[in-house]
PDB file of C-alpha atoms in Angstrom:
ATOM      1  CA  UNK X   1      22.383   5.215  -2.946  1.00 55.00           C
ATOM      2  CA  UNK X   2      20.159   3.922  -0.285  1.00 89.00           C
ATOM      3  CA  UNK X   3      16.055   5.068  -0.672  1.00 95.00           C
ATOM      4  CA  UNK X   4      14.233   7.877   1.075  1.00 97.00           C
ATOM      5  CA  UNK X   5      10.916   8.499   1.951  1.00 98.00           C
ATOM      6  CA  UNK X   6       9.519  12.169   1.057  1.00 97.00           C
ATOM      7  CA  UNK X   7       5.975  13.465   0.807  1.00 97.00           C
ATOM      8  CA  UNK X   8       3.559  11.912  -2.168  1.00 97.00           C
ATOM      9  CA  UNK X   9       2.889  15.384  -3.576  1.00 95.00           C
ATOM     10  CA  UNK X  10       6.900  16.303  -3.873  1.00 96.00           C
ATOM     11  CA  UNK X  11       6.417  14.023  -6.985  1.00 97.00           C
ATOM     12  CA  UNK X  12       4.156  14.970 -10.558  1.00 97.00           C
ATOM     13  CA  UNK X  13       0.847  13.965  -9.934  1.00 97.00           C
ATOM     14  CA  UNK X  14      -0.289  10.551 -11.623  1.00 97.00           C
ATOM     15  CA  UNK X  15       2.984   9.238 -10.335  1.00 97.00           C
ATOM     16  CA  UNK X  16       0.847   6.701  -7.948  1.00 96.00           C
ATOM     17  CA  UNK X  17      -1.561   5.393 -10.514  1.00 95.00           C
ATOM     18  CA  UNK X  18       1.145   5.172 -12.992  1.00 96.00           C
ATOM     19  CA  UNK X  19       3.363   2.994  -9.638  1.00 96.00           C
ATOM     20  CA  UNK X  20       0.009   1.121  -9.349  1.00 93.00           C
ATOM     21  CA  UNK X  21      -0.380   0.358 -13.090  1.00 92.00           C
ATOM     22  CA  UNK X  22       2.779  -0.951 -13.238  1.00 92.00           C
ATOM     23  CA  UNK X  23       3.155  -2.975 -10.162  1.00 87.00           C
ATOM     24  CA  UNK X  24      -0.476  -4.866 -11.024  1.00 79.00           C
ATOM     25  CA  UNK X  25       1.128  -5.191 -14.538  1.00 81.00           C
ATOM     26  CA  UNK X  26       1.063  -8.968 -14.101  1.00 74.00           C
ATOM     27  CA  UNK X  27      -2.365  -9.554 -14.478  1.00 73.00           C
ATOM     28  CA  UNK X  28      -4.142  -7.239 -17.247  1.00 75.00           C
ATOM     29  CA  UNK X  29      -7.410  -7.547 -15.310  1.00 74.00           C
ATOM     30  CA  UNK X  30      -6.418  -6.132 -12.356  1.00 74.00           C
ATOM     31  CA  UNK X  31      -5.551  -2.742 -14.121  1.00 74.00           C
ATOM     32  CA  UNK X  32      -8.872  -3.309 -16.324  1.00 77.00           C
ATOM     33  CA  UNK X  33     -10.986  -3.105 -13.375  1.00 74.00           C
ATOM     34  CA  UNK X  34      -9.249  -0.775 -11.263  1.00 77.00           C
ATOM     35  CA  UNK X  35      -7.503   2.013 -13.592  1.00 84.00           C
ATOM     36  CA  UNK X  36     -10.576   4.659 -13.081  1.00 85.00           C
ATOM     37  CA  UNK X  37     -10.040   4.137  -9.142  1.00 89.00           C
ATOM     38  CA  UNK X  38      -6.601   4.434  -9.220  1.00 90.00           C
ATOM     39  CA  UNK X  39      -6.570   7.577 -11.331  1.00 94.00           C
ATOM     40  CA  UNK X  40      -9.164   8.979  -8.629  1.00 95.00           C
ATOM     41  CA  UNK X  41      -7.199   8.076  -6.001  1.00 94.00           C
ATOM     42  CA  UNK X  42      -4.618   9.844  -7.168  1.00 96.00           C
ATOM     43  CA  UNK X  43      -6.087  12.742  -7.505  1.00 97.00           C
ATOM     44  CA  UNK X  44      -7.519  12.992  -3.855  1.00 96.00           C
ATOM     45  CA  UNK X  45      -4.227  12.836  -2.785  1.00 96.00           C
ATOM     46  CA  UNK X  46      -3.402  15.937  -4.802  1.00 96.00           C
ATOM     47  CA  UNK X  47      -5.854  17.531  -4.573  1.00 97.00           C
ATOM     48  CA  UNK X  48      -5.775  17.166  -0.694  1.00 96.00           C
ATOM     49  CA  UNK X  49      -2.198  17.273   0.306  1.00 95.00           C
ATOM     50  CA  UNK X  50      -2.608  17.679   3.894  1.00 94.00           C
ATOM     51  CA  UNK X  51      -4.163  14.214   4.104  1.00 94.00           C
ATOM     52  CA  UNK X  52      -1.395  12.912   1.551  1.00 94.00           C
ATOM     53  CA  UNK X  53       1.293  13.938   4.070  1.00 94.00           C
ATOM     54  CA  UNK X  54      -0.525  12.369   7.242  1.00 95.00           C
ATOM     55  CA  UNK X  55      -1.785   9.422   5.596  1.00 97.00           C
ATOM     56  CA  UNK X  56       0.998   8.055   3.177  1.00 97.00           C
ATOM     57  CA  UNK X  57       4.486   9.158   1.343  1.00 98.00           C
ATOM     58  CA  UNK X  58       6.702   7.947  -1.564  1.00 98.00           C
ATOM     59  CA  UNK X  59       9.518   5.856  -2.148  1.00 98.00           C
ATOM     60  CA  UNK X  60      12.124   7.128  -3.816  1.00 98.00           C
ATOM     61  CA  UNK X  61      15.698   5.602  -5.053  1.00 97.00           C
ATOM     62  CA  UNK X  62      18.024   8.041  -6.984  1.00 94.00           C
ATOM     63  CA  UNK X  63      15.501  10.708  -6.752  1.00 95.00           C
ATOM     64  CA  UNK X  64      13.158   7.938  -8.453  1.00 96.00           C
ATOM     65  CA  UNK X  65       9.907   7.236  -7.618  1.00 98.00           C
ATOM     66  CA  UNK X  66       9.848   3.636  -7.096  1.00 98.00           C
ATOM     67  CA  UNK X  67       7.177   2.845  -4.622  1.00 97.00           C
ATOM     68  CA  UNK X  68       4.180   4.305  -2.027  1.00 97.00           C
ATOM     69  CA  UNK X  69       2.109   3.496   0.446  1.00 98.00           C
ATOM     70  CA  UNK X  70      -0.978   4.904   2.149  1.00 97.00           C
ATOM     71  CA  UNK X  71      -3.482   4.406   4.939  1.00 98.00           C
ATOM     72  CA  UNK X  72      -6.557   5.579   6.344  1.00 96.00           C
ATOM     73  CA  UNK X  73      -6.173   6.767   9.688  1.00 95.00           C
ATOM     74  CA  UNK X  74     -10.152   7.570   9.993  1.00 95.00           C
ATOM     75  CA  UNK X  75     -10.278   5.213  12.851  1.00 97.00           C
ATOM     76  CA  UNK X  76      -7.524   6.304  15.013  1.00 96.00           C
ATOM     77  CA  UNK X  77      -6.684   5.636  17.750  1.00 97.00           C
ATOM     78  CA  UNK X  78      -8.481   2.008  17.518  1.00 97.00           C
ATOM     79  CA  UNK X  79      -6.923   0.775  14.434  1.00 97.00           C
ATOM     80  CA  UNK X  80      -5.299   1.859  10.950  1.00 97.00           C
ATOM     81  CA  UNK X  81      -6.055   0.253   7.501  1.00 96.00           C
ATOM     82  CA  UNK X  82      -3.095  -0.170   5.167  1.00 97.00           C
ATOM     83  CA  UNK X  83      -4.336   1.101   1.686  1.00 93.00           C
ATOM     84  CA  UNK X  84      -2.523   1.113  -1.399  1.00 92.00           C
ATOM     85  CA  UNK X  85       1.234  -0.254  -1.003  1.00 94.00           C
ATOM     86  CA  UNK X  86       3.178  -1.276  -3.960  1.00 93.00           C
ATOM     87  CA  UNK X  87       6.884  -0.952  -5.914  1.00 95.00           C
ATOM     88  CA  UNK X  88       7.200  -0.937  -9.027  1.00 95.00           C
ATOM     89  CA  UNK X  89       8.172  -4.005 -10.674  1.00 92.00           C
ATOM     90  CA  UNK X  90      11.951  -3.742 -12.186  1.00 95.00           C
ATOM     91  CA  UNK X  91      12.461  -2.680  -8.095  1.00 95.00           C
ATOM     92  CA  UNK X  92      10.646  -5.483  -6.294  1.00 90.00           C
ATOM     93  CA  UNK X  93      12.605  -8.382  -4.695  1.00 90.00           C
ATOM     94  CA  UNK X  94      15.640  -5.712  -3.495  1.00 93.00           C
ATOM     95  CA  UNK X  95      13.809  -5.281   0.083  1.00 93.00           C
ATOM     96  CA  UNK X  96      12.612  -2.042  -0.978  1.00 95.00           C
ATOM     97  CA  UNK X  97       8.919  -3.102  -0.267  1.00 94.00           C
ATOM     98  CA  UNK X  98       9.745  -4.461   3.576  1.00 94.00           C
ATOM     99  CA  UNK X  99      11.349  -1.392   4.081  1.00 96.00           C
ATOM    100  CA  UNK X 100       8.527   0.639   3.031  1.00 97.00           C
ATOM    101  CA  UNK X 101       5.952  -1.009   5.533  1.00 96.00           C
ATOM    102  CA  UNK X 102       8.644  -0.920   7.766  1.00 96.00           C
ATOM    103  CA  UNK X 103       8.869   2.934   7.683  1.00 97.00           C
ATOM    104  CA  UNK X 104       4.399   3.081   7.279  1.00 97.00           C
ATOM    105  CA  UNK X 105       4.210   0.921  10.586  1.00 97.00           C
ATOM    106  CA  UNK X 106       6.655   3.164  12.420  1.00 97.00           C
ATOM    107  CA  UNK X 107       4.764   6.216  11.210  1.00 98.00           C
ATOM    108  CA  UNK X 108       1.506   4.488  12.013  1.00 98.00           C
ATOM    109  CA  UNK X 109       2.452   3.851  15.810  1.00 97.00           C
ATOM    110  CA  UNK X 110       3.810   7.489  15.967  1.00 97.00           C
ATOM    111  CA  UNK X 111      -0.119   8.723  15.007  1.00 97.00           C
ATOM    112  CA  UNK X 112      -1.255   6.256  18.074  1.00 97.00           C
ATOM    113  CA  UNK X 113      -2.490   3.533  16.164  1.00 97.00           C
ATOM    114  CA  UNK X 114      -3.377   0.343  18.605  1.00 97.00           C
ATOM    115  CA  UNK X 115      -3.274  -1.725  15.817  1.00 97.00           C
ATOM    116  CA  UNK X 116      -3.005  -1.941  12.095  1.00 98.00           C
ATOM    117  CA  UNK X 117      -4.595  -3.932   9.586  1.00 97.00           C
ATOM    118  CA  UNK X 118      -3.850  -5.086   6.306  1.00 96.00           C
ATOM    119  CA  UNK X 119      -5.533  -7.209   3.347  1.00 89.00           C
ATOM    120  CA  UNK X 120      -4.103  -8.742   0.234  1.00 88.00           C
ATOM    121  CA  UNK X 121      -5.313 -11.430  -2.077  1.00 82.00           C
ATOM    122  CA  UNK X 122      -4.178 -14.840  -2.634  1.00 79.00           C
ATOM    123  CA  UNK X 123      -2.006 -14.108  -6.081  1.00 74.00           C
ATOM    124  CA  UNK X 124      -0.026 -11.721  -4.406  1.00 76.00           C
ATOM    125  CA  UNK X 125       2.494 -13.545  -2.909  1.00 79.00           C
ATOM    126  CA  UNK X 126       5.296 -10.910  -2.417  1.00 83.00           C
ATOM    127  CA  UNK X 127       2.604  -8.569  -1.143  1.00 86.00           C
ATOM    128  CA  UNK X 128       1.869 -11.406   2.034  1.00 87.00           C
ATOM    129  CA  UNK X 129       5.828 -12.069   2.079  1.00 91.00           C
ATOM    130  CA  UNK X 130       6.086  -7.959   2.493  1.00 92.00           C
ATOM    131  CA  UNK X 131       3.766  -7.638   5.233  1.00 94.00           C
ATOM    132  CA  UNK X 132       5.262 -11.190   7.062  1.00 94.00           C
ATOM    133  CA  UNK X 133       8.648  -9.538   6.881  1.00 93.00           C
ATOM    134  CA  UNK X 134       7.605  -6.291   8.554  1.00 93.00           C
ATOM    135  CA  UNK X 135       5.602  -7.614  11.195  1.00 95.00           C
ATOM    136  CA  UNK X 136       2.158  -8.103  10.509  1.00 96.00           C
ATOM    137  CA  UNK X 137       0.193 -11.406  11.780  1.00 96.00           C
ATOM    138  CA  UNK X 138      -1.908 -13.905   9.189  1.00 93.00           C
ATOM    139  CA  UNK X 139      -5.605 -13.430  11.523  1.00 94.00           C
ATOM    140  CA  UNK X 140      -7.365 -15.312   8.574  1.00 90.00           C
ATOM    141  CA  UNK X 141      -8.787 -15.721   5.187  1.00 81.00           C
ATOM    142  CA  UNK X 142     -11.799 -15.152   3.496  1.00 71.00           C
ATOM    143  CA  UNK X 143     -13.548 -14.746  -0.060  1.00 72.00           C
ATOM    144  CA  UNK X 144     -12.625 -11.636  -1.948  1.00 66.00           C
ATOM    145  CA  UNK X 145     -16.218 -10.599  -3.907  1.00 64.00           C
ATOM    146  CA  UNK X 146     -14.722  -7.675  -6.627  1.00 64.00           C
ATOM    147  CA  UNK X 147     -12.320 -10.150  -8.561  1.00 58.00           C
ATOM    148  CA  UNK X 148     -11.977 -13.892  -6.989  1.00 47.00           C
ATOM    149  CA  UNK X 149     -11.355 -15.438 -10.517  1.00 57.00           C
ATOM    150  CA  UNK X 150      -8.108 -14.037 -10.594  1.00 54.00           C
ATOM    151  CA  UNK X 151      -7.003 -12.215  -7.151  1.00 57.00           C
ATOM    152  CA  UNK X 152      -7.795 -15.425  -5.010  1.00 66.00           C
ATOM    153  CA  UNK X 153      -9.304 -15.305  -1.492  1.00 73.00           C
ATOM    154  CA  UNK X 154      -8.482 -12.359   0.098  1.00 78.00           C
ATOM    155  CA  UNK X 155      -5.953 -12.759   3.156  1.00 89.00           C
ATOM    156  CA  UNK X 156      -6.322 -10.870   6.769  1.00 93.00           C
ATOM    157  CA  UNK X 157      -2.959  -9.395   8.598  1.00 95.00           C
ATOM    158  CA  UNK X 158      -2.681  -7.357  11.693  1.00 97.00           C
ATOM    159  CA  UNK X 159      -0.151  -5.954  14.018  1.00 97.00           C
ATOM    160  CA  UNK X 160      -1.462  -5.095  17.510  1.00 96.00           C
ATOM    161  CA  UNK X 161       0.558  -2.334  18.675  1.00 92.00           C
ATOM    162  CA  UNK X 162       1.726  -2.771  22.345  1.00 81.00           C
TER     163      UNK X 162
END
Protein backbone atom coordinates (compact mmCIF):
# COMPACT_ATOMS: atom_id res chain seq x y z
CA UNK A 1 0.00 0.00 0.00
CA UNK A 2 1.41 3.25 -1.06
CA UNK A 3 1.45 6.26 1.99
CA UNK A 4 -1.02 9.07 2.54
CA UNK A 5 -0.88 12.22 4.02
CA UNK A 6 -3.88 13.11 6.56
CA UNK A 7 -4.15 15.79 9.21
CA UNK A 8 -1.59 15.57 12.45
CA UNK A 9 -4.51 15.55 14.89
CA UNK A 10 -6.39 12.40 13.00
CA UNK A 11 -3.62 10.54 14.99
CA UNK A 12 -3.39 10.08 19.29
CA UNK A 13 -1.66 12.90 20.50
CA UNK A 14 2.14 12.32 21.48
CA UNK A 15 2.35 10.51 18.20
CA UNK A 16 4.96 13.39 16.95
CA UNK A 17 7.23 13.44 19.94
CA UNK A 18 7.11 9.78 20.15
CA UNK A 19 8.09 9.99 15.69
CA UNK A 20 10.71 12.53 16.93
CA UNK A 21 12.11 10.36 19.77
CA UNK A 22 12.55 7.72 17.64
CA UNK A 23 13.92 9.18 14.52
CA UNK A 24 16.80 11.19 16.79
CA UNK A 25 17.22 7.69 18.40
CA UNK A 26 20.78 7.62 17.04
CA UNK A 27 22.29 9.93 19.19
CA UNK A 28 20.96 9.76 22.99
CA UNK A 29 21.81 13.46 23.37
CA UNK A 30 19.76 14.74 20.96
CA UNK A 31 16.57 13.31 22.73
CA UNK A 32 18.31 14.38 26.20
CA UNK A 33 18.22 17.89 25.28
CA UNK A 34 15.22 18.17 23.32
CA UNK A 35 12.46 15.65 24.83
CA UNK A 36 10.67 18.60 27.01
CA UNK A 37 10.43 20.65 23.57
CA UNK A 38 9.26 18.01 21.68
CA UNK A 39 6.57 16.98 24.14
CA UNK A 40 5.50 20.83 24.03
CA UNK A 41 5.45 20.91 20.63
CA UNK A 42 3.27 18.39 20.48
CA UNK A 43 0.94 19.60 22.42
CA UNK A 44 0.53 23.05 20.59
CA UNK A 45 -0.35 21.21 17.79
CA UNK A 46 -3.21 19.62 19.69
CA UNK A 47 -4.13 21.81 21.42
CA UNK A 48 -4.39 24.19 18.34
CA UNK A 49 -5.58 22.11 15.50
CA UNK A 50 -6.40 24.75 13.15
CA UNK A 51 -2.72 25.70 12.94
CA UNK A 52 -1.82 21.82 12.86
CA UNK A 53 -3.88 21.49 9.65
CA UNK A 54 -2.39 24.73 7.89
CA UNK A 55 1.00 24.33 9.05
CA UNK A 56 1.94 20.52 8.84
CA UNK A 57 0.26 16.80 8.47
CA UNK A 58 1.28 13.13 9.01
CA UNK A 59 2.62 10.39 7.20
CA UNK A 60 0.98 7.47 7.27
CA UNK A 61 1.69 3.79 5.66
CA UNK A 62 -0.95 1.05 6.43
CA UNK A 63 -2.86 3.41 8.50
CA UNK A 64 0.65 3.81 10.39
CA UNK A 65 2.04 6.75 11.48
CA UNK A 66 5.41 6.74 10.11
CA UNK A 67 6.48 10.27 9.60
CA UNK A 68 5.48 14.37 9.83
CA UNK A 69 6.41 17.44 8.96
CA UNK A 70 5.62 21.03 9.90
CA UNK A 71 6.32 24.66 9.14
CA UNK A 72 5.80 28.03 10.23
CA UNK A 73 4.06 30.00 7.81
CA UNK A 74 4.28 33.31 10.16
CA UNK A 75 6.13 34.98 7.42
CA UNK A 76 4.04 34.38 4.46
CA UNK A 77 4.04 35.41 1.71
CA UNK A 78 8.01 36.25 1.92
CA UNK A 79 9.24 32.96 2.98
CA UNK A 80 8.31 29.61 4.96
CA UNK A 81 10.57 27.82 7.55
CA UNK A 82 10.55 24.02 7.44
CA UNK A 83 10.19 22.88 11.16
CA UNK A 84 10.17 19.54 12.42
CA UNK A 85 10.44 16.78 9.51
CA UNK A 86 11.35 13.30 10.31
CA UNK A 87 10.37 9.26 9.68
CA UNK A 88 10.75 7.04 11.84
CA UNK A 89 13.67 4.91 11.65
CA UNK A 90 12.66 1.10 10.62
CA UNK A 91 10.90 3.43 7.53
CA UNK A 92 13.77 5.66 6.46
CA UNK A 93 15.78 4.88 3.27
CA UNK A 94 12.26 3.62 1.32
CA UNK A 95 11.78 7.34 -0.17
CA UNK A 96 9.17 7.93 2.25
CA UNK A 97 11.04 11.08 3.60
CA UNK A 98 11.53 12.76 -0.17
CA UNK A 99 8.11 12.19 -0.63
CA UNK A 100 7.07 13.89 2.40
CA UNK A 101 8.94 17.27 1.57
CA UNK A 102 7.81 16.65 -1.68
CA UNK A 103 4.09 16.84 -0.66
CA UNK A 104 5.18 20.01 2.33
CA UNK A 105 6.78 22.03 -0.66
CA UNK A 106 3.73 21.58 -2.86
CA UNK A 107 1.50 22.57 0.03
CA UNK A 108 3.87 25.39 0.87
CA UNK A 109 3.66 27.02 -2.74
CA UNK A 110 -0.19 26.47 -2.64
CA UNK A 111 -0.20 28.99 0.76
CA UNK A 112 1.99 31.55 -1.58
CA UNK A 113 5.20 30.98 -0.17
CA UNK A 114 8.10 32.87 -2.39
CA UNK A 115 10.47 30.79 -0.93
CA UNK A 116 11.17 28.19 1.66
CA UNK A 117 13.86 27.59 3.94
CA UNK A 118 15.26 24.80 5.64
CA UNK A 119 18.17 23.97 8.28
CA UNK A 120 19.74 20.73 9.35
CA UNK A 121 22.96 19.89 11.05
CA UNK A 122 26.00 18.30 9.83
CA UNK A 123 25.26 14.52 11.36
CA UNK A 124 22.21 14.34 9.59
CA UNK A 125 23.07 13.18 6.46
CA UNK A 126 19.75 11.64 5.17
CA UNK A 127 18.03 14.75 6.46
CA UNK A 128 20.44 17.04 3.70
CA UNK A 129 20.04 13.98 1.13
CA UNK A 130 15.99 14.48 1.83
CA UNK A 131 15.87 18.04 1.22
CA UNK A 132 18.59 17.68 -2.04
CA UNK A 133 16.16 15.16 -3.45
CA UNK A 134 13.08 17.37 -3.18
CA UNK A 135 14.46 20.44 -4.36
CA UNK A 136 15.93 22.58 -1.94
CA UNK A 137 19.40 24.53 -2.66
CA UNK A 138 22.73 24.21 -0.17
CA UNK A 139 22.88 28.57 0.39
CA UNK A 140 25.58 27.83 3.13
CA UNK A 141 26.86 26.71 6.41
CA UNK A 142 27.36 27.99 9.63
CA UNK A 143 27.97 27.10 13.47
CA UNK A 144 25.05 25.52 15.22
CA UNK A 145 25.29 27.12 19.12
CA UNK A 146 22.53 24.56 21.11
CA UNK A 147 24.55 21.23 20.45
CA UNK A 148 27.79 21.57 18.01
CA UNK A 149 29.64 18.68 19.87
CA UNK A 150 27.47 16.30 18.40
CA UNK A 151 24.92 17.85 15.66
CA UNK A 152 27.86 19.48 13.61
CA UNK A 153 27.61 22.89 11.88
CA UNK A 154 24.35 23.59 11.02
CA UNK A 155 23.60 23.57 7.10
CA UNK A 156 21.35 26.36 5.13
CA UNK A 157 18.79 25.12 2.17
CA UNK A 158 16.31 27.10 0.24
CA UNK A 159 13.96 26.81 -2.61
CA UNK A 160 12.95 30.13 -4.23
CA UNK A 161 9.61 29.63 -5.53
CA UNK A 162 9.17 31.03 -9.11
Amino acid sequence: MDIEFRKITECPRGTLAALLQDAYSFEPRFAAFWQGQWREFDDFFYDNPHIAEFSGFMTLLNDEPIGFVSWNPSHLPEYTEVGHNCIATKYKGNGYGKAQMQEAVRRIKEQGARKIIVWTNERLISAQRTYESAGFQFVKKSEETICPEYAGQRIHYEIVVR
